[in-house]
CSV table of C-alpha atoms in Angstrom, one decimal:
chain,number,residue,atom,x,y,z
X,1,MET,CA,-25.1,19.8,13.9
X,2,LYS,CA,-26.3,23.0,15.3
X,3,PRO,CA,-28.7,24.9,13.0
X,4,GLY,CA,-26.7,27.1,10.7
X,5,ALA,CA,-23.4,25.5,11.5
X,6,LYS,CA,-21.3,24.4,8.5
X,7,PHE,CA,-19.6,21.6,10.5
X,8,GLU,CA,-19.4,19.9,13.8
X,9,VAL,CA,-16.3,19.0,15.7
X,10,ILE,CA,-16.5,15.7,17.5
X,11,ASN,CA,-13.9,14.4,19.9
X,12,PRO,CA,-14.5,10.6,19.9
X,13,PRO,CA,-13.4,8.7,23.0
X,14,ASN,CA,-9.8,7.7,22.6
X,15,SER,CA,-10.0,4.0,23.5
X,16,LEU,CA,-6.5,3.4,22.1
X,17,ALA,CA,-4.8,5.5,24.8
X,18,ALA,CA,-5.6,2.8,27.3
X,19,LYS,CA,-4.3,0.2,25.0
X,20,VAL,CA,-1.0,1.7,24.0
X,21,SER,CA,1.7,2.7,26.5
X,22,PRO,CA,4.6,4.8,25.5
X,23,HIS,CA,6.9,2.5,27.5
X,24,GLY,CA,7.4,-1.3,27.6
X,25,GLY,CA,7.6,-2.0,23.9
X,26,PRO,CA,10.6,-2.5,21.6
X,27,SER,CA,12.4,0.6,20.5
X,28,LEU,CA,12.0,1.7,16.9
X,29,GLU,CA,15.5,0.5,16.2
X,30,ALA,CA,14.6,-2.9,17.5
X,31,VAL,CA,11.3,-3.0,15.6
X,32,VAL,CA,13.2,-2.2,12.3
X,33,ARG,CA,15.9,-4.8,13.1
X,34,GLU,CA,13.4,-7.5,13.9
X,35,ALA,CA,11.1,-6.7,11.0
X,36,GLU,CA,14.0,-6.7,8.5
X,37,GLN,CA,15.1,-10.0,9.9
X,38,ALA,CA,11.6,-11.4,9.5
X,39,LEU,CA,11.4,-10.1,5.9
X,40,GLU,CA,14.9,-11.6,5.3
X,41,ASP,CA,13.4,-15.0,6.4
X,42,LEU,CA,10.6,-14.5,3.8
X,43,GLN,CA,13.2,-13.7,1.0
X,44,GLU,CA,13.3,-17.2,-0.4
X,45,SER,CA,9.5,-17.4,-0.5
X,46,TYR,CA,9.4,-14.0,-2.1
X,47,GLN,CA,11.7,-15.2,-4.9
X,48,LEU,CA,9.4,-18.1,-5.5
X,49,TRP,CA,6.3,-15.9,-5.5
X,50,VAL,CA,7.8,-13.6,-8.2
X,51,ARG,CA,9.0,-16.6,-10.3
X,52,GLN,CA,5.4,-18.0,-10.2
X,53,ASP,CA,4.1,-14.5,-11.0
X,54,LEU,CA,6.5,-14.3,-14.0
X,55,ASP,CA,5.4,-17.7,-15.2
X,56,THR,CA,1.8,-16.5,-15.0
X,57,ILE,CA,2.7,-13.3,-17.0
X,58,PHE,CA,4.3,-15.3,-19.8
X,59,ARG,CA,1.2,-17.6,-19.9
X,60,LEU,CA,-1.2,-14.7,-20.0
X,61,ALA,CA,0.9,-12.9,-22.7
X,62,GLU,CA,0.8,-16.1,-24.8
X,63,GLU,CA,-3.0,-16.3,-24.4
X,64,ALA,CA,-3.4,-12.7,-25.3
X,65,GLU,CA,-1.3,-13.2,-28.4
X,66,ALA,CA,-3.2,-16.3,-29.5
X,67,ASP,CA,-6.7,-14.9,-29.0
X,68,PRO,CA,-7.3,-11.2,-29.5
X,69,GLY,CA,-10.8,-11.7,-28.0
X,70,VAL,CA,-9.3,-12.4,-24.6
X,71,ALA,CA,-6.3,-10.0,-24.8
X,72,SER,CA,-7.8,-7.1,-23.0
X,73,ASN,CA,-8.8,-9.4,-20.0
X,74,ARG,CA,-5.4,-11.1,-19.9
X,75,LEU,CA,-3.6,-7.8,-20.0
X,76,GLN,CA,-5.6,-6.6,-17.1
X,77,GLU,CA,-4.6,-9.7,-15.1
X,78,ILE,CA,-1.0,-9.0,-16.0
X,79,ALA,CA,-1.5,-5.4,-14.8
X,80,GLN,CA,-2.7,-6.6,-11.4
X,81,ILE,CA,0.3,-8.9,-11.0
X,82,THR,CA,2.7,-6.2,-11.9
X,83,HIS,CA,1.0,-3.8,-9.5
X,84,ASP,CA,1.7,-6.3,-6.7
X,85,ILE,CA,5.3,-6.7,-7.7
X,86,LYS,CA,5.6,-3.0,-7.8
X,87,GLY,CA,4.4,-2.8,-4.3
X,88,GLN,CA,6.6,-5.5,-2.8
X,89,GLY,CA,9.9,-5.6,-4.7
X,90,ALA,CA,11.7,-2.9,-2.7
X,91,THR,CA,10.5,-4.4,0.6
X,92,PHE,CA,12.6,-7.4,-0.3
X,93,GLU,CA,15.5,-5.4,-1.4
X,94,TYR,CA,14.8,-5.7,-5.1
X,95,PRO,CA,14.0,-2.1,-6.0
X,96,LEU,CA,14.8,-2.8,-9.6
X,97,LEU,CA,11.9,-5.2,-9.7
X,98,THR,CA,9.7,-2.4,-8.4
X,99,HIS,CA,11.0,-0.1,-11.1
X,100,LEU,CA,10.5,-2.7,-13.9
X,101,ALA,CA,7.0,-3.5,-12.6
X,102,ARG,CA,6.1,0.2,-12.5
X,103,SER,CA,7.2,0.6,-16.1
X,104,LEU,CA,5.2,-2.4,-17.2
X,105,HIS,CA,2.2,-1.3,-15.2
X,106,LYS,CA,2.3,2.1,-16.8
X,107,LEU,CA,2.3,0.5,-20.3
X,108,LEU,CA,-0.6,-1.7,-19.4
X,109,VAL,CA,-2.8,1.0,-17.9
X,110,GLU,CA,-2.0,3.8,-20.4
X,111,VAL,CA,-2.2,1.8,-23.7
X,112,GLU,CA,-5.9,1.1,-24.4
X,113,ARG,CA,-5.6,-1.6,-27.1
X,114,SER,CA,-3.2,-4.5,-27.1
X,115,ASN,CA,-0.8,-4.7,-30.1
X,116,ASP,CA,2.3,-6.7,-31.0
X,117,GLN,CA,4.6,-4.0,-29.8
X,118,MET,CA,2.9,-4.0,-26.4
X,119,LEU,CA,3.0,-7.8,-26.0
X,120,LYS,CA,6.7,-7.7,-27.0
X,121,LEU,CA,7.3,-5.2,-24.2
X,122,VAL,CA,5.4,-7.3,-21.7
X,123,ARG,CA,7.8,-10.2,-22.5
X,124,LEU,CA,10.8,-8.0,-22.3
X,125,HIS,CA,9.8,-6.7,-18.9
X,126,ALA,CA,9.2,-10.2,-17.6
X,127,ASP,CA,12.5,-11.3,-19.0
X,128,ALA,CA,14.3,-8.4,-17.3
X,129,MET,CA,12.6,-9.3,-14.0
X,130,ASN,CA,13.7,-12.9,-14.5
X,131,VAL,CA,17.3,-11.6,-14.9
X,132,ILE,CA,17.1,-9.6,-11.7
X,133,LEU,CA,16.0,-12.6,-9.8
X,134,LYS,CA,18.4,-15.0,-11.4
X,135,GLU,CA,21.4,-12.7,-10.8
X,136,ASP,CA,20.0,-11.9,-7.4
X,137,VAL,CA,20.3,-8.2,-8.0
X,138,ARG,CA,19.6,-6.4,-4.8
X,139,GLY,CA,19.7,-2.7,-4.4
X,140,ALA,CA,19.4,-0.1,-7.1
X,141,SER,CA,23.0,0.4,-8.2
X,142,HIS,CA,23.6,-2.6,-10.4
X,143,GLN,CA,24.8,-1.3,-13.8
X,144,LEU,CA,23.1,-3.8,-16.1
X,145,GLY,CA,19.9,-3.8,-14.1
X,146,LYS,CA,19.8,0.1,-14.2
X,147,HIS,CA,20.4,0.0,-17.9
X,148,LEU,CA,17.6,-2.5,-18.4
X,149,VAL,CA,15.2,-0.3,-16.5
X,150,GLU,CA,16.2,2.8,-18.4
X,151,MET,CA,15.9,1.1,-21.8
X,152,LEU,CA,12.5,-0.3,-20.9
X,153,ASN,CA,11.3,3.0,-19.5
X,154,LYS,CA,12.2,4.7,-22.7
X,155,ALA,CA,10.5,2.0,-24.8
X,156,VAL,CA,7.3,2.3,-22.7
X,157,ASP,CA,7.4,6.1,-22.9
X,158,LYS,CA,7.7,5.9,-26.7
X,159,VAL,CA,4.7,3.5,-26.9
X,160,VAL,CA,2.5,5.5,-24.6
X,161,GLY,CA,3.5,8.7,-26.2
X,162,THR,CA,5.0,10.6,-23.3
C,1,MET,CA,9.9,6.2,23.4
C,2,ALA,CA,9.3,2.4,23.2
C,3,TYR,CA,5.7,2.2,22.4
C,4,ASP,CA,3.9,-0.9,23.5
C,5,PHE,CA,1.3,-1.7,20.8
C,6,SER,CA,0.9,-5.3,21.9
C,7,ALA,CA,-2.8,-4.9,23.0
C,8,LEU,CA,-3.9,-3.6,19.6
C,9,LYS,CA,-6.2,-5.6,17.3
C,10,VAL,CA,-5.6,-4.9,13.7
C,11,LEU,CA,-7.6,-5.8,10.6
C,12,VAL,CA,-5.6,-6.0,7.3
C,13,VAL,CA,-7.6,-5.8,4.1
C,14,ASP,CA,-5.6,-6.7,1.0
C,15,ASP,CA,-6.3,-9.2,-1.8
C,16,ASN,CA,-2.7,-10.1,-2.1
C,17,VAL,CA,-1.8,-12.8,0.4
C,18,HIS,CA,1.9,-12.1,0.1
C,19,MET,CA,1.1,-8.7,1.4
C,20,HIS,CA,-0.4,-10.3,4.4
C,21,GLN,CA,2.8,-12.1,5.2
C,22,ILE,CA,4.8,-8.9,4.8
C,23,LEU,CA,2.5,-7.0,7.2
C,24,ARG,CA,2.4,-10.0,9.6
C,25,SER,CA,6.2,-9.7,9.8
C,26,ILE,CA,6.3,-6.0,10.3
C,27,LEU,CA,3.4,-5.8,12.8
C,28,GLY,CA,4.8,-8.8,14.6
C,29,ALA,CA,8.1,-6.9,15.1
C,30,MET,CA,6.0,-4.2,16.8
C,31,ARG,CA,4.5,-7.0,19.1
C,32,ILE,CA,1.1,-6.7,17.3
C,33,THR,CA,0.0,-10.3,17.0
C,34,ASP,CA,-3.8,-10.0,17.2
C,35,VAL,CA,-4.2,-9.5,13.5
C,36,MET,CA,-7.0,-10.6,11.2
C,37,PHE,CA,-6.6,-10.7,7.5
C,38,ALA,CA,-9.3,-10.2,4.8
C,39,VAL,CA,-8.8,-10.7,1.1
C,40,ASP,CA,-12.0,-9.0,0.0
C,41,VAL,CA,-14.3,-6.3,1.0
C,42,LYS,CA,-17.1,-8.7,1.9
C,43,SER,CA,-15.0,-10.7,4.4
C,44,ALA,CA,-13.5,-7.5,5.7
C,45,ALA,CA,-17.0,-6.2,6.5
C,46,GLU,CA,-17.8,-9.4,8.4
C,47,GLU,CA,-14.5,-9.3,10.3
C,48,MET,CA,-15.2,-5.7,11.4
C,49,ALA,CA,-18.4,-6.7,13.1
C,50,HIS,CA,-16.9,-9.8,14.8
C,51,PHE,CA,-13.3,-9.0,15.4
C,52,ARG,CA,-13.9,-5.4,16.3
C,53,PRO,CA,-10.4,-4.1,15.3
C,54,ASP,CA,-8.8,-1.1,16.9
C,55,ILE,CA,-7.2,-0.1,13.6
C,56,ILE,CA,-7.8,-1.0,10.0
C,57,ILE,CA,-5.0,-1.2,7.4
C,58,THR,CA,-6.5,-1.5,3.9
C,59,ASP,CA,-5.2,-1.4,0.4
C,60,VAL,CA,-7.0,1.3,-1.6
C,61,VAL,CA,-8.0,-1.3,-4.2
C,62,VAL,CA,-9.0,-4.8,-3.0
C,63,GLY,CA,-9.6,-7.2,-5.9
C,64,ASP,CA,-11.9,-5.4,-8.3
C,65,GLN,CA,-13.4,-3.2,-5.6
C,66,GLU,CA,-12.1,-0.1,-4.0
C,67,GLY,CA,-11.1,-0.6,-0.4
C,68,LEU,CA,-12.0,3.0,0.1
C,69,ASP,CA,-15.7,2.3,-0.6
C,70,LEU,CA,-15.5,0.1,2.4
C,71,ILE,CA,-14.1,2.9,4.5
C,72,GLU,CA,-16.8,5.2,3.3
C,73,LYS,CA,-19.4,2.8,4.5
C,74,VAL,CA,-17.6,2.4,7.8
C,75,ARG,CA,-17.7,6.2,8.3
C,76,LYS,CA,-21.4,6.2,7.4
C,77,GLY,CA,-22.1,3.5,10.0
C,78,GLU,CA,-23.2,1.1,7.4
C,79,VAL,CA,-20.4,-1.4,8.1
C,80,GLY,CA,-18.5,-2.3,11.2
C,81,PHE,CA,-19.2,-1.2,14.8
C,82,ASP,CA,-17.2,2.0,15.1
C,83,PRO,CA,-17.4,4.9,12.6
C,84,TYR,CA,-14.4,6.5,14.3
C,85,VAL,CA,-12.1,3.5,13.9
C,86,PRO,CA,-8.7,4.7,12.7
C,87,VAL,CA,-7.8,3.7,9.1
C,88,ILE,CA,-4.4,3.5,7.4
C,89,ALA,CA,-4.7,3.2,3.6
C,90,LEU,CA,-1.9,1.5,1.6
C,91,THR,CA,-1.5,2.4,-2.0
C,92,GLY,CA,0.7,1.5,-4.9
C,93,TYR,CA,-1.0,4.2,-6.8
C,94,THR,CA,0.5,7.6,-6.5
C,95,GLU,CA,-2.1,9.4,-8.6
C,96,ARG,CA,-3.5,12.5,-6.9
C,97,ARG,CA,-7.0,11.3,-7.5
C,98,MET,CA,-6.5,8.2,-5.4
C,99,ILE,CA,-4.9,10.2,-2.6
C,100,THR,CA,-7.6,12.8,-2.6
C,101,ARG,CA,-10.3,10.1,-2.5
C,102,ALA,CA,-8.6,8.4,0.4
C,103,ARG,CA,-8.6,11.8,2.3
C,104,ASP,CA,-12.2,12.4,1.3
C,105,VAL,CA,-13.6,9.1,2.6
C,106,GLY,CA,-12.0,9.8,6.0
C,107,VAL,CA,-8.9,7.7,6.2
C,108,HIS,CA,-6.4,8.8,8.9
C,109,GLU,CA,-3.2,8.1,7.1
C,110,VAL,CA,-2.0,7.1,3.6
C,111,LEU,CA,1.1,5.1,3.1
C,112,ALA,CA,2.8,4.2,-0.1
C,113,LYS,CA,3.8,0.7,-1.1
C,114,PRO,CA,6.4,-0.7,-0.8
C,115,VAL,CA,5.6,-0.3,2.9
C,116,SER,CA,8.2,1.3,5.1
C,117,ILE,CA,8.6,-0.2,8.5
C,118,GLU,CA,9.4,3.1,10.1
C,119,MET,CA,6.6,5.0,8.4
C,120,LEU,CA,4.1,2.5,9.5
C,121,TYR,CA,5.4,2.7,13.0
C,122,GLN,CA,5.2,6.4,13.0
C,123,ARG,CA,1.7,6.4,11.6
C,124,LEU,CA,0.6,4.0,14.5
C,125,VAL,CA,2.2,6.4,16.9
C,126,ASN,CA,0.3,9.3,15.4
C,127,ILE,CA,-3.0,7.5,15.5
C,128,THR,CA,-2.7,6.3,19.0
C,129,THR,CA,-1.1,9.2,20.7
C,130,LYS,CA,-2.3,12.2,18.8
C,131,PRO,CA,-5.9,11.4,18.0
C,132,ARG,CA,-7.5,13.9,15.8
C,133,PRO,CA,-11.0,15.3,16.2
C,134,PHE,CA,-13.6,14.2,13.7
C,135,ILE,CA,-15.4,16.6,11.4
C,136,LYS,CA,-18.9,16.2,10.4
C,137,SER,CA,-20.2,18.4,7.6
C,138,GLU,CA,-22.5,18.1,4.8
C,139,GLY,CA,-20.1,16.4,2.5
C,140,TYR,CA,-17.6,14.9,4.9
C,141,PHE,CA,-17.3,12.7,8.0
C,142,GLY,CA,-13.8,11.7,9.2
C,143,PRO,CA,-10.7,12.9,11.0
C,144,CYS,CA,-9.9,16.6,10.7
C,145,ARG,CA,-7.8,17.0,7.6
C,146,ARG,CA,-6.0,20.1,8.6
C,147,ARG,CA,-2.6,18.8,9.6
C,148,GLN,CA,1.0,19.5,9.1
C,149,VAL,CA,2.8,16.4,7.8
C,150,LYS,CA,6.5,16.4,8.1
C,151,ALA,CA,8.7,14.0,6.1
C,152,PHE,CA,9.9,11.2,8.3
C,153,GLN,CA,13.6,10.7,8.4
C,154,GLY,CA,14.0,7.0,8.1
C,155,ARG,CA,17.0,4.8,8.6
C,156,GLU,CA,15.8,1.4,7.4
C,157,LYS,CA,17.3,-0.2,4.4
C,158,ARG,CA,14.1,-1.7,3.0
C,159,GLY,CA,11.0,0.0,1.7
C,160,GLN,CA,12.9,2.4,-0.5
C,161,ASP,CA,13.2,2.1,-4.2
C,162,GLY,CA,15.4,5.0,-5.2
C,163,GLY,CA,13.1,7.8,-4.3
C,164,GLN,CA,10.2,7.3,-6.5
C,165,GLU,CA,7.9,5.5,-4.1
C,166,GLY,CA,8.2,4.1,-0.5
C,167,GLY,CA,10.2,7.2,0.3
C,168,GLY,CA,7.5,9.3,-1.2
C,169,GLU,CA,5.8,10.4,1.9
C,170,GLU,CA,5.6,14.1,0.9
C,171,GLU,CA,3.9,13.1,-2.3
C,172,LEU,CA,1.4,11.0,-0.4
C,173,ALA,CA,0.9,13.1,2.7
C,174,ILE,CA,-2.8,13.8,3.2
C,175,PRO,CA,-3.0,17.4,1.9
C,176,GLU,CA,-4.1,20.1,4.2
C,177,VAL,CA,-7.5,21.5,3.2
C,178,SER,CA,-9.1,24.7,4.0
C,179,ASP,CA,-12.7,23.6,3.6
C,180,PHE,CA,-13.4,24.2,7.2
C,181,GLU,CA,-11.5,27.3,7.6
C,182,ALA,CA,-14.4,29.7,6.9
C,183,ALA,CA,-16.8,28.3,9.4
């Protein structure tokens, strides 16, 4: 920087300009169509991933319940899993999974100490996510699914005190 | 426009391997096939040196470490080969603190998870066709943060979850800052 200057503006070489042409690639519409098809092809795998994640959540919740000494650690692991479900559900047309995972994640990060009520809510969220998968509830307009999300949101709000 | 991104090399840093598959699918549809994946910050740092990506897409949190710490090191020249390398940060966290931190370590773009195909495409277009100058000041080194971000009108059916995330571009847009205005 020059003496006395508060900042310096640098124009780095734009090496990407030579690599990206505005022509010759697929249109945005084609990209979206093809990506959606590719994600559709992953759909079955996704359902399996989430089922495995839910099995893990149930196991971790059991361990947390059985041994208060490991509860905090187990709940952190559950929070990580729900964070991932939150970030992927809607990509696979399961926005209600994202909503449920968001609700559970909020519970896990905002309540500092585990308690029976919290563990019960963990199970209820995992059960609700199981229902969404089992009934193959895609989109956000399913009445029962919406109701489950609303009820669990309210329960979490009550526990975290918002 | 029908942008040809096929020559780009992209490094994806995310500890969730399912996310790798999702991004592989989306980037593949954009004809970006030269993609390297890293599940932790250490391997990402190694890949940066060897693979020399044109663009980095990183989660803000990778395992128990902040992916943003890695970007901070890149900008300082402590990791990788190019302190100017464009970075897109992905986040499932919508807290202001995380978005502000992403901005302050010098990422180019922030995208909410679930990832929207159209928004990722648009971000790549921005990065490659409208490069921003870098600002070097006492407390910051990274792309100029003064920028008008307009909501992108998407048409895809995925990546939206009813308006709370995924469609939350305005919430996640890197805020304009005036810290360089006075100079």
